[in-house]
Coordinates of C-alpha atoms in Angstrom, one line a residue:
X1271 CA 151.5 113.0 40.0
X1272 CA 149.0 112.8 37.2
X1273 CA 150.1 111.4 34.3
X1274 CA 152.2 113.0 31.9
X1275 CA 150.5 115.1 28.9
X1276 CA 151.0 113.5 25.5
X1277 CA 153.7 114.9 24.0
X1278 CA 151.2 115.4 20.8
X1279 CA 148.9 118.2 22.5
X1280 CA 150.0 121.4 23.5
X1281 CA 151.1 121.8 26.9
X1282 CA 148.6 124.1 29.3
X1283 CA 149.6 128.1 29.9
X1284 CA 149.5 128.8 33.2
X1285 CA 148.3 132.2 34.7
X1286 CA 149.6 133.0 38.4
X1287 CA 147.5 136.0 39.8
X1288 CA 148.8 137.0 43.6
X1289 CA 147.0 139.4 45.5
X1290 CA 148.4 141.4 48.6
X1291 CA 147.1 141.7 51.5
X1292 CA 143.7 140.6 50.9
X1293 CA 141.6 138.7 53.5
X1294 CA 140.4 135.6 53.6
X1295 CA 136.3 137.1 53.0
X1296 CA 137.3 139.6 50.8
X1297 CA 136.2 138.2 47.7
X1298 CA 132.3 137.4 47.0
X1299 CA 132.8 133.9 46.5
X1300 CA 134.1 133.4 49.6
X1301 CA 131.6 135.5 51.7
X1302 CA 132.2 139.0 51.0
X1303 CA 129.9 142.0 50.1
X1304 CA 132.5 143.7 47.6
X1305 CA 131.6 143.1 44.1
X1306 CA 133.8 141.0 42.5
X1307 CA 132.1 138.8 39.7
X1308 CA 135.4 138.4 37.5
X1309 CA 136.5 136.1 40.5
X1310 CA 133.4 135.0 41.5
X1311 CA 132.8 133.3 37.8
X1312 CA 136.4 131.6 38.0
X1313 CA 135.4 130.0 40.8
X1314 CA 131.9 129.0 39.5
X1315 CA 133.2 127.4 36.9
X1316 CA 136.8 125.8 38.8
X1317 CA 137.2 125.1 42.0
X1318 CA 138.1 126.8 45.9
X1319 CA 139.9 125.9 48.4
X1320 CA 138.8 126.6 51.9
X1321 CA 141.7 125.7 54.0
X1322 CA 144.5 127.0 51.8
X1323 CA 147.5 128.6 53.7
X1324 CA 149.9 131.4 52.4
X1325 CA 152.8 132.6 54.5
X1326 CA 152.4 135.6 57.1
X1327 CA 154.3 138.4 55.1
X1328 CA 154.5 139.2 51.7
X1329 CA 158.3 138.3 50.6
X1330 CA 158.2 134.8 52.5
X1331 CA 155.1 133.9 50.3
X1332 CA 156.7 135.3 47.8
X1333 CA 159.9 133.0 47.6
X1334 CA 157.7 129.8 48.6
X1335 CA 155.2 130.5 45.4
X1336 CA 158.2 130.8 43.3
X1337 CA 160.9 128.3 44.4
X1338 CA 158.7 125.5 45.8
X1339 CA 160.1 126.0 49.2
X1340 CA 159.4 127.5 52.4
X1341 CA 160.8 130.6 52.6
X1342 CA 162.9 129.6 56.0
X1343 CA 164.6 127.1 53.7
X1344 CA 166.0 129.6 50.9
X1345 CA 167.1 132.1 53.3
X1346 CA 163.7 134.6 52.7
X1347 CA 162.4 134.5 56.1
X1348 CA 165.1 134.3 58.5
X1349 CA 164.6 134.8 61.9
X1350 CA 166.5 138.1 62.3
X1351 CA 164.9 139.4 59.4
X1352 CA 168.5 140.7 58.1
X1353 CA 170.2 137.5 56.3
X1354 CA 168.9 137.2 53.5
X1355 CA 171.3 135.2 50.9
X1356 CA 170.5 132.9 48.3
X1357 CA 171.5 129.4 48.3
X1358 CA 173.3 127.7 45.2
X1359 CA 171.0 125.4 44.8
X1360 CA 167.8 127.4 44.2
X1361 CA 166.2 128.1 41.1
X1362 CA 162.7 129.5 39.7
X1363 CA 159.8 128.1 38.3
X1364 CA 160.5 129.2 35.2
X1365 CA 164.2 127.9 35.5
X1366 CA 162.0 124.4 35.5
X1367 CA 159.4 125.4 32.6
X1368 CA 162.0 126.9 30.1
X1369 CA 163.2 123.1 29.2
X1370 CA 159.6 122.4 27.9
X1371 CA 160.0 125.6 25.7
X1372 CA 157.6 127.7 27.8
X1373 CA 157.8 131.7 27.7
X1374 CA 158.0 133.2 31.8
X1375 CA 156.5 136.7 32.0
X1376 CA 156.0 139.1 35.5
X1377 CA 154.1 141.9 36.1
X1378 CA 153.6 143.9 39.3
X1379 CA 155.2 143.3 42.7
X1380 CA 158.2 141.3 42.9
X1381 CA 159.7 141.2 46.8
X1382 CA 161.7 138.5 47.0
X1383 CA 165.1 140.0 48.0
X1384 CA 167.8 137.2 47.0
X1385 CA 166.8 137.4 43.7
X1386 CA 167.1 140.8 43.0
X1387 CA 166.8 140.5 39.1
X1388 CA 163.4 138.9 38.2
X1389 CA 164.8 138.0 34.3
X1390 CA 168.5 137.8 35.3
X1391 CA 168.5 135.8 38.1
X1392 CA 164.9 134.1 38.4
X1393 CA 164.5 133.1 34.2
X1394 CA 161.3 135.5 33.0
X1395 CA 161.8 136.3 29.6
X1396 CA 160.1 139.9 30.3
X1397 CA 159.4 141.4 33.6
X1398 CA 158.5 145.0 34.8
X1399 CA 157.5 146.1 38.7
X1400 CA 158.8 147.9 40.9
X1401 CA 160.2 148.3 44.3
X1402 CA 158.8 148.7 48.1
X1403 CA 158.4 151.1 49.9
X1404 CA 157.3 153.0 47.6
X1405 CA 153.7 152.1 48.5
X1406 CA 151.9 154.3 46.6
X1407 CA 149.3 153.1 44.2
X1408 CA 148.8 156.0 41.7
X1409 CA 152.1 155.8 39.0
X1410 CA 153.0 158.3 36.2
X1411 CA 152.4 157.2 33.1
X1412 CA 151.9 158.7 29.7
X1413 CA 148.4 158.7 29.5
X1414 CA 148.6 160.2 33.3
X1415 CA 148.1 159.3 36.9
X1416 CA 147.7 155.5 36.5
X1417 CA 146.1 153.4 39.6
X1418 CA 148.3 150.4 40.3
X1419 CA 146.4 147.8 39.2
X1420 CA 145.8 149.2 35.7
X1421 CA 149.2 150.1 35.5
X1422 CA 150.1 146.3 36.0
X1423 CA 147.4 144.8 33.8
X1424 CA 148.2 147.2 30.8
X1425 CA 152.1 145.4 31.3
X1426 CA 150.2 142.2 31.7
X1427 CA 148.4 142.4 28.5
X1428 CA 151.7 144.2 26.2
X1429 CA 153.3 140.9 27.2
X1430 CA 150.4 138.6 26.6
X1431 CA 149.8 140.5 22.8
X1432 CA 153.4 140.2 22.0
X1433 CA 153.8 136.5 23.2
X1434 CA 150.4 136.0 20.3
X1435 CA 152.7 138.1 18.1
X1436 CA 156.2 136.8 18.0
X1437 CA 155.9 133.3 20.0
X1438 CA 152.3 131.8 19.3
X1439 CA 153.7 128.4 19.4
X1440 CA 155.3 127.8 23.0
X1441 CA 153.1 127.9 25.8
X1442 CA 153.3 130.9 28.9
X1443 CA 153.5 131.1 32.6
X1444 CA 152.2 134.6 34.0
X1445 CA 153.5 135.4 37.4
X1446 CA 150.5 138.4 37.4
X1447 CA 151.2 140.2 41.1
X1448 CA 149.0 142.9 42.3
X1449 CA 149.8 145.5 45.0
X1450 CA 146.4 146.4 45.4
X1451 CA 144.8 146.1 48.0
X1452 CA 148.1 146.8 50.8
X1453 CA 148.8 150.3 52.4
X1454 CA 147.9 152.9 52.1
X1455 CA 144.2 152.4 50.8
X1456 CA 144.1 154.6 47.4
X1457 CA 141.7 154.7 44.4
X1458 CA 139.6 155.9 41.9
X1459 CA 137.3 158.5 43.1
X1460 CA 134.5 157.1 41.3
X1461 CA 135.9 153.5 42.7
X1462 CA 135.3 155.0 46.2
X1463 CA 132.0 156.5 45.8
X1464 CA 130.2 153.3 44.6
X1465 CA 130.9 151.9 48.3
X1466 CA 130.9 155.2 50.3
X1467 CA 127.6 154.4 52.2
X1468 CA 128.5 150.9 52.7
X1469 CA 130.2 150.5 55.7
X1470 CA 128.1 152.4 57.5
X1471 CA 126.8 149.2 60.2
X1472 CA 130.3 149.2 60.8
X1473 CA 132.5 146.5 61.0
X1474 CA 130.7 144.2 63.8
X1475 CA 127.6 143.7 61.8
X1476 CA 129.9 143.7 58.7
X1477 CA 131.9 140.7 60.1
X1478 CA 128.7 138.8 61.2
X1479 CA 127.2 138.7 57.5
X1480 CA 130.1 137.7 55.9
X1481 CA 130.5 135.0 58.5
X1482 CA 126.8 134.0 57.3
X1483 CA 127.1 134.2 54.0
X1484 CA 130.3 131.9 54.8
X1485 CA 128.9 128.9 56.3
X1486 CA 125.7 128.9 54.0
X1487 CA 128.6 128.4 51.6
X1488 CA 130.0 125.9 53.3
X1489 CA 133.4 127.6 53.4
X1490 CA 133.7 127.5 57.0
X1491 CA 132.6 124.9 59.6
X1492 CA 134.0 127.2 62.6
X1493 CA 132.1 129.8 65.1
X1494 CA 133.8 132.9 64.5
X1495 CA 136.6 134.2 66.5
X1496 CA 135.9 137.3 68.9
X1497 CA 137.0 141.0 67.9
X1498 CA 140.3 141.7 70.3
X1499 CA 140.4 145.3 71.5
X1500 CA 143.4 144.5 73.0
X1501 CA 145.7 144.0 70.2
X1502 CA 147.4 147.3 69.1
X1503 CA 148.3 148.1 65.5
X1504 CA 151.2 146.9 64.6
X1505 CA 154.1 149.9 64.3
X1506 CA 151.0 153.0 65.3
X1507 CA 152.5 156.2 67.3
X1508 CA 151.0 158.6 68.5
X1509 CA 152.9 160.6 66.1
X1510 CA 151.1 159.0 63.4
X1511 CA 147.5 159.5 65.2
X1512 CA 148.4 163.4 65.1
X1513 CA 148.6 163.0 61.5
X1514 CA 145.6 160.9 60.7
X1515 CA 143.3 162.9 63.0
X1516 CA 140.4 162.5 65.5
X1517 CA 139.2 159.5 62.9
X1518 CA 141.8 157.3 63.5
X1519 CA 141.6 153.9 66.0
X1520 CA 144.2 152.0 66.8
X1521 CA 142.5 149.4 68.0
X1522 CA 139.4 146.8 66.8
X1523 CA 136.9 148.3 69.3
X1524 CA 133.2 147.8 69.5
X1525 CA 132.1 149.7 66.3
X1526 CA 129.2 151.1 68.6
X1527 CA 131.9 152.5 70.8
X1528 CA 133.0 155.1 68.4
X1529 CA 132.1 158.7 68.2
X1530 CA 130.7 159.6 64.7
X1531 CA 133.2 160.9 63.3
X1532 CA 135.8 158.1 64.1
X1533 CA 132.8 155.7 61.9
X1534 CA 132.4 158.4 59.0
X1535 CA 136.1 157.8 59.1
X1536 CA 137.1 154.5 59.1
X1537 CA 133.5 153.6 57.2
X1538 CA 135.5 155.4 54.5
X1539 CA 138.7 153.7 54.8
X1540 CA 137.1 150.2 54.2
X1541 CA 134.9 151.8 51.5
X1542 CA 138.4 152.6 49.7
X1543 CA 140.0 148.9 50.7
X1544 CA 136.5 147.7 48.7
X1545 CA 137.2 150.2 45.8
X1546 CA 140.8 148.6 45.2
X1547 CA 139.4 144.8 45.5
X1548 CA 137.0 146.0 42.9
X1549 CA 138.9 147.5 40.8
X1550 CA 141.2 144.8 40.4
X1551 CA 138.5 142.4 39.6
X1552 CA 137.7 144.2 36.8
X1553 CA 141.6 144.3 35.8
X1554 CA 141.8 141.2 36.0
X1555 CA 139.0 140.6 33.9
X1556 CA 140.4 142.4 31.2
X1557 CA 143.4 139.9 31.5
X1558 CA 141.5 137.6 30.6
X1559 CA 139.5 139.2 27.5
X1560 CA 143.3 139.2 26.6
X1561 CA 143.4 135.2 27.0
X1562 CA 140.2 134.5 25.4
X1563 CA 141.3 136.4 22.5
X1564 CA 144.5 134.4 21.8
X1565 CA 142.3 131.5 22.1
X1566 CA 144.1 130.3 25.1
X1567 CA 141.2 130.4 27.7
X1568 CA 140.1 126.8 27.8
X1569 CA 143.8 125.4 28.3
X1570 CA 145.3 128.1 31.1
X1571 CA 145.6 127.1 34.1
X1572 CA 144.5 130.2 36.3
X1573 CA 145.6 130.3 40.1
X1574 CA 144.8 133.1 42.1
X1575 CA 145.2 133.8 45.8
X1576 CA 146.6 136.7 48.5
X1577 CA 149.9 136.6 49.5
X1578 CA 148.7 136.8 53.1
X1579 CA 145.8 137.5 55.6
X1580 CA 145.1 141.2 55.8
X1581 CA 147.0 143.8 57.6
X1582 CA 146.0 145.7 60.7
X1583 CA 149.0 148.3 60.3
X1584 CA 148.8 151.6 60.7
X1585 CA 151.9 153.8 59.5
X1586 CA 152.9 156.3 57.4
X1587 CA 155.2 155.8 54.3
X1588 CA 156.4 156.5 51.0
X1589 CA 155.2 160.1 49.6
X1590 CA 153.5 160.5 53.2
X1591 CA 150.1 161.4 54.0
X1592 CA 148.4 164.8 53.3
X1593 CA 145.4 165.2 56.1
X1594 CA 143.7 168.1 54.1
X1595 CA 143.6 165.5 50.8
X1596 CA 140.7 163.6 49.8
X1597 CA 140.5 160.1 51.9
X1598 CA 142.1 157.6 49.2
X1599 CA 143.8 160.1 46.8
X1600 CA 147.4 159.8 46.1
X1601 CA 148.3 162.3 48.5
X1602 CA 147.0 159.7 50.7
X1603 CA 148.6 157.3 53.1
X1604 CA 144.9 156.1 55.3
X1605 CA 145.4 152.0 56.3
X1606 CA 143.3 149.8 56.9
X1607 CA 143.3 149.4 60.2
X1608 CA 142.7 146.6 63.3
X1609 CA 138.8 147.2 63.0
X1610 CA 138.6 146.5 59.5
X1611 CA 141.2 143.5 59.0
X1612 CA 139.5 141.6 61.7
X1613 CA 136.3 142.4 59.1
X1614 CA 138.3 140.8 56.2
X1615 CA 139.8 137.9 58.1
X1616 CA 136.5 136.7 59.2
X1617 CA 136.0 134.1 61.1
X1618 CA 139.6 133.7 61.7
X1619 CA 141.9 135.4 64.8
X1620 CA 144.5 137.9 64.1
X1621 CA 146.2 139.6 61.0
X1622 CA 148.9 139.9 58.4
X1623 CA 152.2 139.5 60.2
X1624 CA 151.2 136.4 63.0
X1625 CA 150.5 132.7 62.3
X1626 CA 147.0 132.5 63.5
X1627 CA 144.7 132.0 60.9
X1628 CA 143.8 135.3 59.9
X1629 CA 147.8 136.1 59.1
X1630 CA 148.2 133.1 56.7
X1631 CA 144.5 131.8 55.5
X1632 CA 143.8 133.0 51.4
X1633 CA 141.0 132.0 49.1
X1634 CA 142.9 130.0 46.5
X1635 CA 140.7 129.6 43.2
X1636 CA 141.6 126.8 40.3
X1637 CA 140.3 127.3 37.1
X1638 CA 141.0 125.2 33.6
X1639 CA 138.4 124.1 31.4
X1640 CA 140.8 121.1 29.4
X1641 CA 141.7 120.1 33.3
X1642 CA 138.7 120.1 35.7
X1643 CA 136.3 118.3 35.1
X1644 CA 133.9 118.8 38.5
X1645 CA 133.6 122.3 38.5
X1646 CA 132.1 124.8 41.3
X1647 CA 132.8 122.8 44.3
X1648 CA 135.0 123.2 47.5
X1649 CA 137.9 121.3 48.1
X1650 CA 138.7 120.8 51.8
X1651 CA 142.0 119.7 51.8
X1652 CA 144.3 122.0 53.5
X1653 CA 147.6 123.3 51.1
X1654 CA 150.3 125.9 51.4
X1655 CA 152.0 127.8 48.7
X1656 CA 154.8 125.5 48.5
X1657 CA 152.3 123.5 46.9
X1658 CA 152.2 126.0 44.0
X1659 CA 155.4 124.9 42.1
X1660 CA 154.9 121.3 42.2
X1661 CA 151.3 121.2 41.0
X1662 CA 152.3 123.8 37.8
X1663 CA 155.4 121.1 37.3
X1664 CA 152.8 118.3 37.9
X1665 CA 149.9 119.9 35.0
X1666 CA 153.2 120.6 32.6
X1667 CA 154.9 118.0 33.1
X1668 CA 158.0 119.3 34.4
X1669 CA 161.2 118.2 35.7
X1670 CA 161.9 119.1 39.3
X1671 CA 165.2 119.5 38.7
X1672 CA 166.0 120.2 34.7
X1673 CA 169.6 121.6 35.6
X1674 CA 172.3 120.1 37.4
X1675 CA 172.5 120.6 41.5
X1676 CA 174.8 120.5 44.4
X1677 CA 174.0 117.2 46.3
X1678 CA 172.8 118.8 49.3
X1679 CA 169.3 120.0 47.6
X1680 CA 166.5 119.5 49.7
X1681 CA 163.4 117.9 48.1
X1682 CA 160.5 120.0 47.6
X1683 CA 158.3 119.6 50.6
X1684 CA 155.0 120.8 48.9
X1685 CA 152.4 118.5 47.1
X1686 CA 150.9 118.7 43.8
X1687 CA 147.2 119.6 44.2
X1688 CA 146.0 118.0 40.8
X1689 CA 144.6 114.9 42.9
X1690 CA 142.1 117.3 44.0
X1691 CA 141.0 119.3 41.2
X1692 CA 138.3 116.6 40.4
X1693 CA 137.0 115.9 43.7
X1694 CA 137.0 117.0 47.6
X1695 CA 139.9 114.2 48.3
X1696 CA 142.5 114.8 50.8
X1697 CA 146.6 115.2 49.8
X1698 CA 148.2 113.1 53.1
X1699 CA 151.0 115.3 53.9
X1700 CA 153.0 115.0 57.5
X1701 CA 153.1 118.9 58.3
X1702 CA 152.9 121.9 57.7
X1703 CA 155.0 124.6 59.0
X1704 CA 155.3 128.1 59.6
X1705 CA 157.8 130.8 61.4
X1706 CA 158.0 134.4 60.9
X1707 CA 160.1 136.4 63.7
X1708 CA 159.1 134.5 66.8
X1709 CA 155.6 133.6 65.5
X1710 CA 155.4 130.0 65.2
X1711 CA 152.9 127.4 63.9
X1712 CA 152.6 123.6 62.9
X1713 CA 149.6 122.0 61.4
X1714 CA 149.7 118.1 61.4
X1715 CA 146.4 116.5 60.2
X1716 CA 143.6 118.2 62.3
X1717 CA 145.8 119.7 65.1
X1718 CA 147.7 123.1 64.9
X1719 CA 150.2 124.1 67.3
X1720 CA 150.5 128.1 67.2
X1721 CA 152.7 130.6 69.5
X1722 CA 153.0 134.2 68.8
X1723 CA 150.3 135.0 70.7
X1724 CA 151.6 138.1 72.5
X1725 CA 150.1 141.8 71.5
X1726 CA 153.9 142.1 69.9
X1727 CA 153.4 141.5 65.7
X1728 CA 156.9 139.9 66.3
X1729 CA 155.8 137.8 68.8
X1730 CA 158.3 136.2 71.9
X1731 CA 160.4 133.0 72.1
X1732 CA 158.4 133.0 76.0
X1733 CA 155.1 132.9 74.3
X1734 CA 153.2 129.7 75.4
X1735 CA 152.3 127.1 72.6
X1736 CA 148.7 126.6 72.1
X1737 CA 146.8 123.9 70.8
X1738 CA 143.5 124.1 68.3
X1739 CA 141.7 121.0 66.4
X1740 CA 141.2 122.5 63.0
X1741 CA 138.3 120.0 61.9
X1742 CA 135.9 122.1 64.4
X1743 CA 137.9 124.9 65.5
X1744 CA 140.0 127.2 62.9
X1745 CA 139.0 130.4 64.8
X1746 CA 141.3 129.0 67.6
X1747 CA 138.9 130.0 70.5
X1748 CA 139.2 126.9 72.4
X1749 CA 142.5 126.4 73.4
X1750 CA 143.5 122.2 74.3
X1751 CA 146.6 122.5 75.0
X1752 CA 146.2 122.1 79.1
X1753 CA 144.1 119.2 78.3
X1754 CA 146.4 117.1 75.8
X1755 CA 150.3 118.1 76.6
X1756 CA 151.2 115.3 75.6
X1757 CA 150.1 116.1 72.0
X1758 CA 151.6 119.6 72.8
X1759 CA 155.3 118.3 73.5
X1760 CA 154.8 115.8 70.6
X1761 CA 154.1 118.6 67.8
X1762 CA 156.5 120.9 69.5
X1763 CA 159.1 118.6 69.1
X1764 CA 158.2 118.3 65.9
X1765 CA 158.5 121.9 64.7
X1766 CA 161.8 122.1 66.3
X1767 CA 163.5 119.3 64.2
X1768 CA 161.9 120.6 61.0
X1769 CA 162.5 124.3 62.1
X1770 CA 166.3 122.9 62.6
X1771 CA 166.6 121.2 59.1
X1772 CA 165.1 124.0 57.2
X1773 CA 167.6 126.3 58.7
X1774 CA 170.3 123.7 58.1
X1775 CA 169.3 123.6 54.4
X1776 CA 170.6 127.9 53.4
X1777 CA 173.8 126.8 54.4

């Protein structure tokens, strides 16, 4: 832990901005093509992480970001994906900052289904969201049809202005949570237009230059994965390819094998996931106008990061999907797709949903002028979003554990990432663990264990364990697991103990 802040100087705000559904390349700073210079110059002048791991869904990462645990431990991932319960002893980050006289605010997606009341049950002083599935990014609003991610920054800033207003004094945490850029791809017309032509060297080339752009970075250290044409969208029918038309692909084929209208089409598709990345960089920059103007800037601690790798779905929900509408419009319900996640989640294997590292890799940028010192650098160390809650306790100096608890309260397992806001060091932690359905994952120092690997999003309890040295290797292309069981059997029995004793702990 660092040391405590003098209890004569303010305590630091802290600003918690979640994307979902974004991919690992998606953000200029971390290889990608789509403009996004809000981000960019956080990260410029803070810090990124390159080997920074959410969970593989969007509630799991969710409940880990805000409780400090992992989501199999407070009953948010469960293996049946049905019991969902909360235990006793959990509380909320801002259960923990409230005792040091902070304000808790949330705006945007909330998902985490045992706490069904964001200010009732989880301690913000103000919230507004709403529910899934609507998925649908175009709201009502009084000044009109309102993309989501305006919607949520004008909530964002109505909070921020009347915390300036009425409690200029206490210090704020900003749980800030975008929907952009999940299912179904929707935005602005003139959003779309500016990256229309883009994608027009389709998403082979697309992949390779962003995997360029990565290593002269210094981001990655890996070759990149292969494309896999053999992995099926997860929950396509043909009923839904009737409705999408002649376009549609429900798999990440060679770009060059597509007919021309089948590129015009998803071209556009990824031309409208760029829009919604854009546009939310720009949101988000008007966020923090908002900060800079309450004077706040230089002592907020901003976090930002996706909630998960993104999504090769292909479905149709909500409000449905109009064919005749135009591509992105709210009438709209066009996803992303195999072709174009792989594209996102370069270098890495697989998507949203499994444990490989295209599911659960995010950019996670640190930013905070009064608390990082050595600024625009990379920071190696590999984290998880447990380790969200204890370094926010660690910078405010934070109980763990303000209110009183039942005796069988697990410690947190995460680690405070302060130690390596001022250099590349690394946080020694034993593991690091993962489940979702039957996709299952342990990282322990270099090695990660990973099953799931069937062309089932849900994986099988028959899948075969595989085993990938991450120093050299987080594509996972070379597979060591014939040539070290030993290590296999070792790590396996690992996971099961912990898998065991997470479980253990809902009860």
């Amino acid at each position: 832990m660092s040391p405590q802040p003098p209890e004569t100087r303010r305590k630091p705000n802290v600003l918690l901005i979640v994307l979902d559904d974004m991919g690992y390349s998606d953000l200029g700073c971390f290889g990608s093509e789509i403009e996004t210079p809000t981000l960019d110059k956080l990260a410029h002048d803070g810090v990124r992480f390159t080997q920074f791991y959410a969970t593989a869904r969007c509630w799991p990462t969710r409940s880990c970001l805000l409780t400090g645990y992992y989501a199999q431990q407070v009953a948010m991932d469960p293996p049946d994906q049905k019991t969902f319960y909360r235990p006793d002893w959990v509380r909320l980050l801002p259960h923990h900052l409230a005792p040091l006289g902070y304000r808790s605010y949330h705006s945007g997606k909330w998902h985490i289904g045992n706490v069904l009341d964001p200010a009732r049950d989880g301690g913000f002083d103000i919230s507004w969201g709403y529910k899934i599935p609507e998925f649908h990014h175009f709201f009502d609003t009084n000044a009109g049809p309102t993309f989501s991610s305006t919607a949520i920054t004008d909530h964002a800033l109505a909070c921020m202005k009347d915390h300036q207003a009425h409690h200029a004094d206490a210090p704020f945490f900003h749980y800030l949570c975008y929907t952009a850029p999940h299912f179904p791809v929707q935005a602005e017309q003139a959003d779309i237009d500016k990256y229309l032509d883009r994608y027009d060297r389709g998403w082979d080339q697309m992949r390779q230059e962003r995997y360029e752009r990565q290593k002269q970075m210094g981001i990655v250290n890996t070759d990149i994965s292969p494309r896999d044409p053999t992995l099926n969208a997860p929950w396509y029918t043909q009923a839904y390819g009737q409705r999408f038309g002649p376009g549609e692909v429900s798999n990440a084929v060679a770009w060059d094998s597509l007919t021309d209208e089948q590129k015009r089409f998803q071209a556009t598709k990824m031309a409208i996931h760029a829009a919604m990345i854009d546009r939310t960089d720009r949101e988000i920059g008007r966020v923090l106008d908002q900060v800079r103007a309450m004077n706040a800037f230089d002592d907020t601690l901003i976090l930002f990061l996706s909630d998960n790798g993104a999504s090769a779905e292909i479905m149709i929900r909500g409000n449905g999907h109009n064919p005749a509408a135009a591509p992105g419009s709210a009438k709209t319900h066009l996803c992303l797709g195999p072709g174009w996640a792989t594209c996102s989640n370069t270098p890495f294997r697989r998507h949203k949903i499994w444990v490989n590292e295209g599911g659960i890799s995010t950019p996670l940028i640190a930013h905070w002028p009064n608390g990082i010192k050595q600024v625009g650098g990379l920071r190696h160390t590999p984290g998880h979003v447990i380790d969200i809650l204890p370094t926010i306790l660690d910078v405010t100096g934070a109980s763990a554990f303000p209110s009183p608890l039942p005796d069988h309260a697990p410690a947190l397992p995460g680690k405070s990432l302060v130690p390596a806001f001022d250099s590349d060091v690394t946080i020694e932690r034993s593991h690091i663990y993962y489940r979702h359905s039957e996709n299952r994952a342990l990282r322990v120092g270099d090695y990660k264990i990973v099953s799931g690997t069937s062309a089932s999003p849900v994986g099988s309890a028959e899948d075969a364990w595989g085993l990938f040295d991450m120093s050299v290797d987080r594509a996972e292309n070379v597979d060591l697991a014939t040539a070290q069981p030993m290590r296999v059997r070792e790590m396996v029995r690992i996971w099961e103990k912990y898998d065991a004793e997470y479980a253990d702990a809902r009860e």
